[in-house]
Amino acid sequence: MYIDFAKIDPQEQNKLLVSTITPRPIAWVVSQSLQGNVNAAPYSFFNVFSGDPPIIGIGMGSHQDGRPKDSRINIERTGEFVINLVTEDNAEAMNVTAIEFDYDVDELAQAGLATIPSIHVKPPRIAESPVAFECKLVQIVELGPLSGLVLGRVVAMHIWDEAIIDATKHHVDTTKLKLIGRMHRPGWYAKTSDLFRMDRISLAQWRTEHGE
Ligand SMILES: Cc1cc2nc3c(=O)[nH]c(=O)nc-3n(C[C@H](O)[C@H](O)[C@H](O)COP(=O)(O)O)c2cc1C
């Protein structure tokens, strides 16, 4: 089947993208208003785009009535946020924080989650999440009237000690984190426990094996 995006409406384009580009990691974003009200919400249009400099990106849409999402408003105003990663154990609480509460509602309190102060930024991190990145806003790239790409620089990270294999080498036991990703349709998630290993092939190895 061939699908020309010029011939289908935006909701259908979105449906096709999110049901095939899977699994998507989930950024559980904590931000704060200028008055200090804490806000949290999950965003799965999320990934790391550069290791050096350490840059992450989050695609933030708008509410149905066209208003920007609270996380975006806060990040735009304060330039700071924390990304927490979501585990199997966090899934239900994360889902509560996705409810479109009013701007001044603290979703973390609604979900019964605890916070720990950050070091470099004002928004706190989520105590129940094993990995948190303290971020400073680099730029918001406007993608359209209803959508923006938030680019942030990671200035520090927190990770639970039990997930560290070798602290001096920064080796992490990623499988221990039991992170989840977002799948094809709203309400579907993937666990990151079904893994296989495949080493990269060096050019020298390729040439040897192919008699070049
Ligand atoms: C797992 C999950 C992933 C989501 N990913 C996104 C996303 O990438 N972009 C987006 O605009 N909304 C996304 N949402 C919806 C927002 O979380 C939801 O609109 C939330 O209420 C926004 O909160 P805020 O206004 O406090 O920022 C997602 C929801 C869930 C449950």
Coordinates of C-alpha atoms and ligand atoms in Angstrom, one line a residue:
M1 CA 0.0 0.0 0.0
Y2 CA 1.3 3.4 -1.0
I3 CA 0.2 6.4 1.1
D4 CA 0.7 9.9 -0.2
F5 CA 0.7 12.2 2.8
A6 CA -0.5 15.1 0.7
K7 CA -3.8 13.2 0.2
I8 CA -4.6 12.4 3.8
D9 CA -5.5 14.7 6.7
P10 CA -3.1 15.4 9.6
Q11 CA -4.8 13.1 12.1
E12 CA -4.3 10.2 9.6
Q13 CA -0.7 11.2 9.1
N14 CA -0.1 11.2 12.8
K15 CA -1.8 7.8 13.2
L16 CA 0.4 6.2 10.6
L17 CA 3.6 7.7 12.1
V18 CA 2.9 6.8 15.7
S19 CA 1.7 3.3 14.8
T20 CA 4.9 2.4 13.0
I21 CA 7.7 4.4 14.6
T22 CA 7.8 2.3 17.7
P23 CA 8.7 1.7 20.4
R24 CA 9.2 5.3 21.5
P25 CA 11.0 6.1 24.8
I26 CA 9.0 8.2 27.1
A27 CA 10.2 11.5 28.6
W28 CA 8.4 12.1 31.9
V29 CA 8.9 15.8 31.9
V30 CA 8.8 17.8 35.2
S31 CA 8.7 21.6 34.8
Q32 CA 7.7 24.5 36.9
S33 CA 5.7 27.7 36.4
L34 CA 7.4 31.1 37.2
Q35 CA 5.4 30.9 40.5
G36 CA 7.0 27.6 41.3
N37 CA 4.0 25.3 40.6
V38 CA 5.3 21.8 39.6
N39 CA 4.0 20.2 36.5
A40 CA 4.6 16.7 35.1
A41 CA 3.5 14.9 31.9
P42 CA 4.8 12.1 29.6
Y43 CA 6.0 12.8 26.1
S44 CA 6.9 10.0 23.7
F45 CA 8.0 12.2 20.8
F46 CA 11.3 12.0 22.5
N47 CA 14.9 10.9 21.9
V48 CA 18.6 11.8 22.2
F49 CA 20.0 13.7 19.2
S50 CA 23.6 14.2 20.1
G51 CA 26.0 12.8 22.7
D52 CA 28.5 15.6 22.3
P53 CA 26.9 18.1 23.1
P54 CA 24.4 16.1 25.1
I55 CA 21.1 17.2 23.4
I56 CA 17.7 15.7 23.8
G57 CA 14.5 16.6 21.9
I58 CA 10.8 16.4 22.7
G59 CA 7.9 17.1 20.3
M60 CA 5.2 19.0 22.1
G61 CA 1.8 19.4 20.6
S62 CA -1.1 21.5 21.8
H63 CA -4.3 20.9 23.7
Q64 CA -7.5 20.2 21.6
D65 CA -8.4 23.9 21.8
G66 CA -5.0 24.9 20.4
R67 CA -3.5 26.1 23.7
P68 CA 0.1 25.0 24.1
K69 CA 0.7 22.2 26.6
D70 CA 1.6 23.3 30.2
S71 CA 5.1 21.7 30.0
R72 CA 5.9 23.8 26.9
I73 CA 4.7 27.0 28.5
N74 CA 6.8 26.4 31.6
I75 CA 9.9 25.4 29.7
E76 CA 9.6 28.4 27.4
R77 CA 9.2 30.7 30.4
T78 CA 11.9 29.2 32.7
G79 CA 14.3 27.5 30.4
E80 CA 14.5 24.5 32.7
F81 CA 13.1 21.0 33.0
V82 CA 13.9 17.5 34.2
I83 CA 13.3 14.3 32.1
N84 CA 12.6 11.2 34.1
L85 CA 12.5 7.8 32.5
V86 CA 9.5 5.5 32.9
T87 CA 9.7 1.9 34.2
E88 CA 7.2 -0.9 34.3
D89 CA 6.6 0.0 37.9
N90 CA 6.0 3.7 37.0
A91 CA 3.5 3.0 34.2
E92 CA 0.2 3.6 36.1
A93 CA 1.5 6.8 37.8
M94 CA 2.8 8.1 34.5
N95 CA -0.6 7.6 33.0
V96 CA -2.2 9.7 35.8
T97 CA 0.2 12.5 35.0
A98 CA -1.0 12.5 31.3
I99 CA -4.5 13.6 32.4
E100 CA -5.1 17.1 31.0
F101 CA -5.4 18.8 34.4
D102 CA -5.6 22.6 34.7
Y103 CA -2.4 24.5 34.4
D104 CA -1.8 25.0 38.2
V105 CA -2.5 21.4 39.2
D106 CA 0.6 19.4 40.4
E107 CA 0.2 16.1 38.5
L108 CA 2.9 14.4 40.7
A109 CA 0.8 15.0 43.8
Q110 CA -2.3 13.7 41.9
A111 CA -0.4 10.5 41.1
G112 CA 1.0 10.1 44.7
L113 CA 4.6 10.5 43.5
A114 CA 7.5 12.0 45.6
T115 CA 10.0 14.5 44.4
I116 CA 13.7 15.1 45.1
P117 CA 15.3 18.6 44.6
S118 CA 17.5 18.9 41.5
I119 CA 21.0 20.4 41.7
H120 CA 21.2 22.7 38.6
V121 CA 17.6 23.4 37.8
K122 CA 14.5 24.4 39.8
P123 CA 12.1 21.6 38.8
P124 CA 12.6 18.6 41.0
R125 CA 13.0 15.0 39.8
I126 CA 10.6 12.1 40.4
A127 CA 11.9 9.9 43.3
E128 CA 10.2 6.8 41.9
S129 CA 12.1 7.1 38.5
P130 CA 15.5 5.4 38.3
V131 CA 17.0 7.9 35.8
A132 CA 16.5 11.6 35.6
F133 CA 18.2 14.2 33.4
E134 CA 18.5 17.8 34.5
C135 CA 18.0 19.9 31.3
K136 CA 18.4 23.5 30.2
L137 CA 16.5 24.7 27.2
V138 CA 18.6 25.2 24.0
Q139 CA 15.9 26.2 21.5
I140 CA 12.3 25.6 20.6
V141 CA 11.9 24.8 16.9
E142 CA 8.4 25.7 15.7
L143 CA 7.2 22.8 13.6
G144 CA 3.8 24.3 12.8
P145 CA 1.1 26.3 14.6
L146 CA 0.3 23.4 16.9
S147 CA 3.6 21.8 17.4
G148 CA 7.1 22.6 18.6
L149 CA 10.4 20.6 19.1
V150 CA 11.9 21.4 22.5
L151 CA 15.7 20.9 22.4
G152 CA 17.4 20.7 25.7
R153 CA 21.0 20.2 26.9
V154 CA 21.5 17.7 29.7
V155 CA 23.6 19.3 32.4
A156 CA 23.5 16.4 34.9
M157 CA 21.9 13.0 35.4
H158 CA 20.8 10.9 38.3
I159 CA 20.7 7.1 38.2
W160 CA 20.0 4.6 40.9
D161 CA 23.1 3.0 42.3
E162 CA 21.8 -0.6 41.8
A163 CA 21.7 0.0 38.0
I164 CA 25.4 0.8 37.9
I165 CA 27.8 -2.0 36.9
D166 CA 31.0 0.1 37.0
A167 CA 30.9 3.6 38.3
T168 CA 34.3 4.6 37.0
K169 CA 33.6 3.5 33.5
H170 CA 29.9 4.7 33.6
H171 CA 28.7 1.2 32.7
V172 CA 25.0 0.8 33.3
D173 CA 22.9 -2.4 33.6
T174 CA 20.1 -1.0 31.3
T175 CA 18.0 -4.2 31.6
K176 CA 17.7 -3.7 35.4
L177 CA 15.9 -0.4 34.7
K178 CA 12.9 -2.1 33.2
L179 CA 12.1 0.9 31.0
I180 CA 9.0 1.0 28.9
G181 CA 8.3 2.5 25.5
R182 CA 5.1 3.7 23.8
M183 CA 3.7 1.5 21.0
H184 CA 1.3 1.7 18.1
R185 CA -1.9 3.0 19.6
P186 CA -2.8 5.0 22.7
G187 CA -2.7 2.6 25.6
W188 CA -0.1 0.2 24.2
Y189 CA 3.4 0.0 25.7
A190 CA 6.4 -2.3 25.2
K191 CA 8.7 -3.7 27.8
T192 CA 12.5 -3.6 27.1
S193 CA 13.1 -7.2 28.2
D194 CA 13.0 -9.0 24.8
L195 CA 16.6 -8.4 23.6
F196 CA 19.1 -9.9 21.3
R197 CA 22.7 -9.2 20.7
M198 CA 24.5 -8.3 17.4
D199 CA 28.0 -6.9 17.3
R200 CA 29.0 -4.4 14.7
I201 CA 31.2 -5.5 11.9
S202 CA 34.5 -3.7 11.3
L203 CA 35.6 -2.9 7.7
A204 CA 38.7 -5.1 8.2
Q205 CA 36.5 -8.0 9.4
W206 CA 34.2 -7.6 6.4
R207 CA 37.1 -7.5 3.9
T208 CA 38.7 -10.7 5.5
E209 CA 35.4 -12.6 5.4
H210 CA 34.7 -11.5 1.8
G211 CA 38.2 -12.1 0.5
E212 CA 38.9 -8.5 -0.4
Ligands
LIG1 C1 2.7 7.8 27.1 C2 2.3 9.1 26.6 C3 3.1 9.8 25.7 C4 2.7 11.1 25.3 N1 3.5 11.7 24.4 C5 3.1 13.0 23.9 C6 4.0 13.6 23.0 O1 5.0 13.2 22.6 N2 3.6 14.9 22.7 C7 2.5 15.5 23.2 O2 2.2 16.6 22.8 N3 1.7 14.9 24.0 C8 2.0 13.6 24.4 N4 1.2 13.0 25.3 C9 0.0 13.7 25.9 C10 0.4 14.5 27.1 O3 1.1 13.8 28.1 C11 -0.9 15.2 27.7 O4 -1.4 16.0 26.7 C12 -0.6 15.9 29.0 O5 -1.8 16.3 29.6 C13 0.2 17.2 28.7 O6 0.5 17.7 30.0 P1 0.9 19.2 30.2 O7 -0.1 20.1 29.6 O8 0.9 19.3 31.7 O9 2.3 19.4 29.6 C14 1.5 11.7 25.7 C15 0.7 10.9 26.6 C16 1.1 9.7 27.0 C17 0.2 8.9 28.0

